[in-house]
mmCIF file of C-alpha atoms in Angstrom:
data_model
loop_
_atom_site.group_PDB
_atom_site.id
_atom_site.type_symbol
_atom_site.label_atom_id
_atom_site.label_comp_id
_atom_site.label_asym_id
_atom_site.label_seq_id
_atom_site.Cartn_x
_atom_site.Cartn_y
_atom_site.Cartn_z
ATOM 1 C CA UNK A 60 83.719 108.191 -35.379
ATOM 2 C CA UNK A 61 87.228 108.235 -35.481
ATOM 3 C CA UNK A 62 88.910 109.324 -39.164
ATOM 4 C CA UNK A 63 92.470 107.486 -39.004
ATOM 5 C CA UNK A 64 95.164 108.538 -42.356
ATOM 6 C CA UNK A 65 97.792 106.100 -42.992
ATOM 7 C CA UNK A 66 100.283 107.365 -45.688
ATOM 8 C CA UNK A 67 103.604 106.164 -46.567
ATOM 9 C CA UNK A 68 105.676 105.998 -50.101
ATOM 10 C CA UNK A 69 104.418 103.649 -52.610
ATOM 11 C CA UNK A 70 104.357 100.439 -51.547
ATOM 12 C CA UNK A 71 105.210 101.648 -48.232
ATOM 13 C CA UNK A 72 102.521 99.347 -46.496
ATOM 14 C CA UNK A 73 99.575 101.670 -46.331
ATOM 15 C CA UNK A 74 96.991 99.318 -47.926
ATOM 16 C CA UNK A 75 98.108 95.807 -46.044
ATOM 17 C CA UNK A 76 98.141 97.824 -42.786
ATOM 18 C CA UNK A 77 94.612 99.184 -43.519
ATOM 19 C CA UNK A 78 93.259 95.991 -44.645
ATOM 20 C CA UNK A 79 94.603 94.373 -41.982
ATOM 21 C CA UNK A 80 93.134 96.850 -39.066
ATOM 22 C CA UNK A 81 90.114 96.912 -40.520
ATOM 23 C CA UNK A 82 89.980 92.875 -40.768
ATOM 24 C CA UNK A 83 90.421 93.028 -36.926
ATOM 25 C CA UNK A 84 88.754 95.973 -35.764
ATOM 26 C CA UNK A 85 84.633 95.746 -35.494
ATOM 27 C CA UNK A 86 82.785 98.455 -37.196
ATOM 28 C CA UNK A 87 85.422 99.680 -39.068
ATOM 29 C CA UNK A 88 86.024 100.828 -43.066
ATOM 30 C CA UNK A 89 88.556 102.001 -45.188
ATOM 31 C CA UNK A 90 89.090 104.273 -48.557
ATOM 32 C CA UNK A 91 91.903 104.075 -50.047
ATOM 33 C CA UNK A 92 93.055 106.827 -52.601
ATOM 34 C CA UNK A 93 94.643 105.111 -55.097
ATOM 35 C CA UNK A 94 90.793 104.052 -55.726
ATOM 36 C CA UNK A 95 89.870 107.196 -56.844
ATOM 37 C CA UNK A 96 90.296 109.408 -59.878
ATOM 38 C CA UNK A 97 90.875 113.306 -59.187
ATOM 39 C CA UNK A 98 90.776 116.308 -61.150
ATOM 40 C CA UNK A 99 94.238 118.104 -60.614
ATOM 41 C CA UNK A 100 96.006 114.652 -60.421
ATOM 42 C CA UNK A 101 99.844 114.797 -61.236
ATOM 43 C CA UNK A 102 101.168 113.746 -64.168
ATOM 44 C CA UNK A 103 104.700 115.297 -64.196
ATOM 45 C CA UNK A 104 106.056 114.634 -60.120
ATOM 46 C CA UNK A 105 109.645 115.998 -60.992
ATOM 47 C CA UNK A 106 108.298 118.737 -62.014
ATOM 48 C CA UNK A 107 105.262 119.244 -59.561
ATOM 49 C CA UNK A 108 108.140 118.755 -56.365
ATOM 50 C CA UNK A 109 110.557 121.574 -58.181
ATOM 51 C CA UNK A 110 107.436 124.025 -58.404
ATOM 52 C CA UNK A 111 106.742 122.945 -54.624
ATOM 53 C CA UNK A 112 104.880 119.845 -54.441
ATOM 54 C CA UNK A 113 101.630 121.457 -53.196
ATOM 55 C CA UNK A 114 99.151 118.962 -52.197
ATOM 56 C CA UNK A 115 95.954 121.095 -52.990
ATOM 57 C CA UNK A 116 96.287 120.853 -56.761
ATOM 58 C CA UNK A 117 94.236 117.702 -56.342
ATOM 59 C CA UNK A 118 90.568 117.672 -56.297
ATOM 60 C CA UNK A 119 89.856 115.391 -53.343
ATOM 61 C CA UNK A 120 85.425 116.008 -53.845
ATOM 62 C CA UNK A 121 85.204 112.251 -54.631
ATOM 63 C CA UNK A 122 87.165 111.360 -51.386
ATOM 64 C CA UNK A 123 85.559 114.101 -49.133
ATOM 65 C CA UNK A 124 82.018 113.105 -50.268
ATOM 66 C CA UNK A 125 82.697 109.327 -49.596
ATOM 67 C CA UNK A 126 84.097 110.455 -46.323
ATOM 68 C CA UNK A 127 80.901 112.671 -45.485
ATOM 69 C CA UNK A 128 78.500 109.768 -46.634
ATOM 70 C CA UNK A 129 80.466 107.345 -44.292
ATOM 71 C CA UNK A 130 79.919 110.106 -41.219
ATOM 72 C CA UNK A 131 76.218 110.344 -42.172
ATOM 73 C CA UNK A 132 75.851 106.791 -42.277
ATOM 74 C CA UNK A 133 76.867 105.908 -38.413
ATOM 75 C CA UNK A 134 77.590 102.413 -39.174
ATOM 76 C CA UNK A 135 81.104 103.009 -38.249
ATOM 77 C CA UNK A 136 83.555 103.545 -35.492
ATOM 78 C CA UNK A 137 86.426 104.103 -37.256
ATOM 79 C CA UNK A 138 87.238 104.990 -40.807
ATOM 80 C CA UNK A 139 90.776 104.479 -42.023
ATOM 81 C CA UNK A 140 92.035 106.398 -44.923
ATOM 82 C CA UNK A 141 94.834 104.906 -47.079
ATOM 83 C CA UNK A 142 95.919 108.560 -48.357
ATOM 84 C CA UNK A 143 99.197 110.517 -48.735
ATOM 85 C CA UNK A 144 98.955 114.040 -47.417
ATOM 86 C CA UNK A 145 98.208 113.420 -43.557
ATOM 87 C CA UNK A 146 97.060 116.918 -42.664
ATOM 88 C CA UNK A 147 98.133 119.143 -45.604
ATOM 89 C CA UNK A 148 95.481 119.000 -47.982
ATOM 90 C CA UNK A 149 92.893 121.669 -46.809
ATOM 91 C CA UNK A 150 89.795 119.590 -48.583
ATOM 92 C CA UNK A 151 90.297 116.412 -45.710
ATOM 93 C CA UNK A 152 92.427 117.569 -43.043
ATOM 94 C CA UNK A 153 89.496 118.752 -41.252
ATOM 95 C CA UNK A 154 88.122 115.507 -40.639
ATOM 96 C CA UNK A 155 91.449 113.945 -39.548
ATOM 97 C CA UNK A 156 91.671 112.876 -36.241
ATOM 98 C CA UNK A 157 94.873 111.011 -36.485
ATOM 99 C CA UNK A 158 97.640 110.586 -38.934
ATOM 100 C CA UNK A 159 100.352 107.440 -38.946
ATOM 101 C CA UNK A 160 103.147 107.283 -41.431
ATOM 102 C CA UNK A 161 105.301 104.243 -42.172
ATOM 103 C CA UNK A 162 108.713 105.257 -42.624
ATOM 104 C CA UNK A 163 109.608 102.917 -45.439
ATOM 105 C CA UNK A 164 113.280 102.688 -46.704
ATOM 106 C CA UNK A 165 113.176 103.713 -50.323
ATOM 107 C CA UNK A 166 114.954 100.609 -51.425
ATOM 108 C CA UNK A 167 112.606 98.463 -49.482
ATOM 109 C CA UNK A 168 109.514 100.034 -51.046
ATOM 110 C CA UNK A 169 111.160 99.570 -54.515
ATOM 111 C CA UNK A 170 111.758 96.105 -53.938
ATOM 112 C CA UNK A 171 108.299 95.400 -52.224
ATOM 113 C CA UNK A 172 106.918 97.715 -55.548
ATOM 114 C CA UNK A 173 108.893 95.303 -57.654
ATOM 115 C CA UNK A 174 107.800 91.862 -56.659
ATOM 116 C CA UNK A 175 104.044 93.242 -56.712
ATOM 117 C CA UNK A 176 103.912 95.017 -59.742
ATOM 118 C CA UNK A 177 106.710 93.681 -62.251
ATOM 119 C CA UNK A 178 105.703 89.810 -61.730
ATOM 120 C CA UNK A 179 105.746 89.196 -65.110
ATOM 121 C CA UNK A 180 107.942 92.146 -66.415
ATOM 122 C CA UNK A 181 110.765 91.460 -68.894
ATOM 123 C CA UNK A 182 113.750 92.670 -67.741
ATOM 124 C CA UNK A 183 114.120 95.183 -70.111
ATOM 125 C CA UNK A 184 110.799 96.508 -68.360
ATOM 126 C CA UNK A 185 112.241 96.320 -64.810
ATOM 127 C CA UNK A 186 115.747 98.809 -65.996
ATOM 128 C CA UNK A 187 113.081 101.359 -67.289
ATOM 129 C CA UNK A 188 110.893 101.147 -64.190
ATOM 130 C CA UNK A 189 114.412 101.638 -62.475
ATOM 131 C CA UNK A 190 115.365 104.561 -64.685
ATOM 132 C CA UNK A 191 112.344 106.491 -64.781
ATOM 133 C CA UNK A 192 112.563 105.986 -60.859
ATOM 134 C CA UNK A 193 115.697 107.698 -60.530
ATOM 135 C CA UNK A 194 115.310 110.091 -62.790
ATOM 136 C CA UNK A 195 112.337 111.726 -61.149
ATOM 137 C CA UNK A 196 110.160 109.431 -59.185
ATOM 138 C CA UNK A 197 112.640 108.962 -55.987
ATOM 139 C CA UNK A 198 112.404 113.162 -55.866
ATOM 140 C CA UNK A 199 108.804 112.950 -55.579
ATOM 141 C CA UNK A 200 109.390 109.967 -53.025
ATOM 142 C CA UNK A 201 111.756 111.652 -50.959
ATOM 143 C CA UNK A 202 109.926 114.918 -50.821
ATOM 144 C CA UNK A 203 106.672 112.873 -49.409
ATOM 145 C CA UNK A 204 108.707 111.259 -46.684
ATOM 146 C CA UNK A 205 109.679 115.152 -45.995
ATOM 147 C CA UNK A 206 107.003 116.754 -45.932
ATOM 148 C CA UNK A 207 103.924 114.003 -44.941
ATOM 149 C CA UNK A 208 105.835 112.374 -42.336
ATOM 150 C CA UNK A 209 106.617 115.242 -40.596
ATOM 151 C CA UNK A 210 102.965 116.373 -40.878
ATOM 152 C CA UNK A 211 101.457 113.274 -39.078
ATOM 153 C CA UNK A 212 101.118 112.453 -35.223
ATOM 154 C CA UNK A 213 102.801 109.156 -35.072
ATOM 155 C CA UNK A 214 105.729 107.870 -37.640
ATOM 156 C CA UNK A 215 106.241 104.197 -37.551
ATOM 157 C CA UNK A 216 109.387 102.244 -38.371
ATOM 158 C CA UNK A 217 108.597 100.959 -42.159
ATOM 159 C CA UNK A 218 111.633 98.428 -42.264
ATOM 160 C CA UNK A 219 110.100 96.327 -39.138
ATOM 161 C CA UNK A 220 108.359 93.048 -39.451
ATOM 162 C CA UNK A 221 104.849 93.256 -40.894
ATOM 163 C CA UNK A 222 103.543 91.637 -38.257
ATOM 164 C CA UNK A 223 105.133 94.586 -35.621
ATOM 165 C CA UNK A 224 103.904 97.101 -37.639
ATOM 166 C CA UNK A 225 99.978 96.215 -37.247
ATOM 167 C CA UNK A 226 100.653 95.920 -34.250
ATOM 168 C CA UNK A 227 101.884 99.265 -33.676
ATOM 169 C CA UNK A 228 99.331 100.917 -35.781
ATOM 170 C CA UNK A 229 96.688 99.151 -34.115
ATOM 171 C CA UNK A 230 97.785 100.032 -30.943
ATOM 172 C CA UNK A 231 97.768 103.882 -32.342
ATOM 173 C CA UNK A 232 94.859 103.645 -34.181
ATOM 174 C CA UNK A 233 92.797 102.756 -30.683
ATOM 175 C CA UNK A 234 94.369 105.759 -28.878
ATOM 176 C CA UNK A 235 93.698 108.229 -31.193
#
């Protein structure tokens, strides 16, 4: 079986490029980690990037045990992970065969994160969303396309038609 990781910022395009694969690919599942609930889990980014962002403060058991039942199982050819660390958190990256990152402009994952999550948002809502964002969410954002991007095999072009993308992926996804 083939363990694919697709990371990306926030509404970067992870979780509509896994669903997608795995809607055309036999034999195939997906976790995603926003599904879970870890031990360890961040609740201060600004301050977790200035003390070095380090991935392994997270408890990923839950993940790695759904990952090992999935192996055990042998229904599958390919499980893709909707996760953010590619290779750097020692709990998974063992089981990684392949990591893809979509390279999403900032202000194109706001916007996307925006129009998904702020439907029915008063405006008032929306300009605290923004501030909190620039006062310490973009860090955390920026310091994820630093450090995860350059820690995966392939990098995809985030800005590119949806359609291209799942393409791309799916064209990586059955080479790795």
């Amino acid at each position: 079986m083939k363990i694919i990781a697709f990371g990306a910022v926030t509404a970067g395009g992870k979780t509509t490029v896994v669903n997608a694969i795995k809607d055309r690919l036999p034999r195939t599942v997906s976790l995603h980690f926003d599904d879970y609930s870890f031990d360890g889990e961040v609740e201060d980014f600004s301050k977790w990037v200035s003390e070095g962002a380090d991935v392994n403060v997270w408890d990923l058991s839950p993940l790695k045990a759904d990952i090992e039942r999935i192996i055990r199982s042998g229904e599958y050819e390919y499980l893709l992970l909707d996760y953010p660390f590619a290779y750097q958190h020692q709990m998974i990256k063992g089981y990684l065969n392949c990591c893809i990152f979509i390279d999403t402009p900032l202000d194109i994952a706001m916007a996307r994160r925006v129009l998904r999550d702020m439907k029915g948002a008063a405006a008032d809502e929306i300009r605290n969303e923004m501030n909190i964002y620039l006062k310490c969410a973009r860090t955390a954002y920026v310091q994820m396309q630093k450090d995860h991007l350059s820690a995966s095999d392939y990098v995809i072009d985030g800005a590119k038609e949806l359609e291209d993308i799942i393409s791309e992926a799916m064209e990586i996804v059955l080479r790795c």
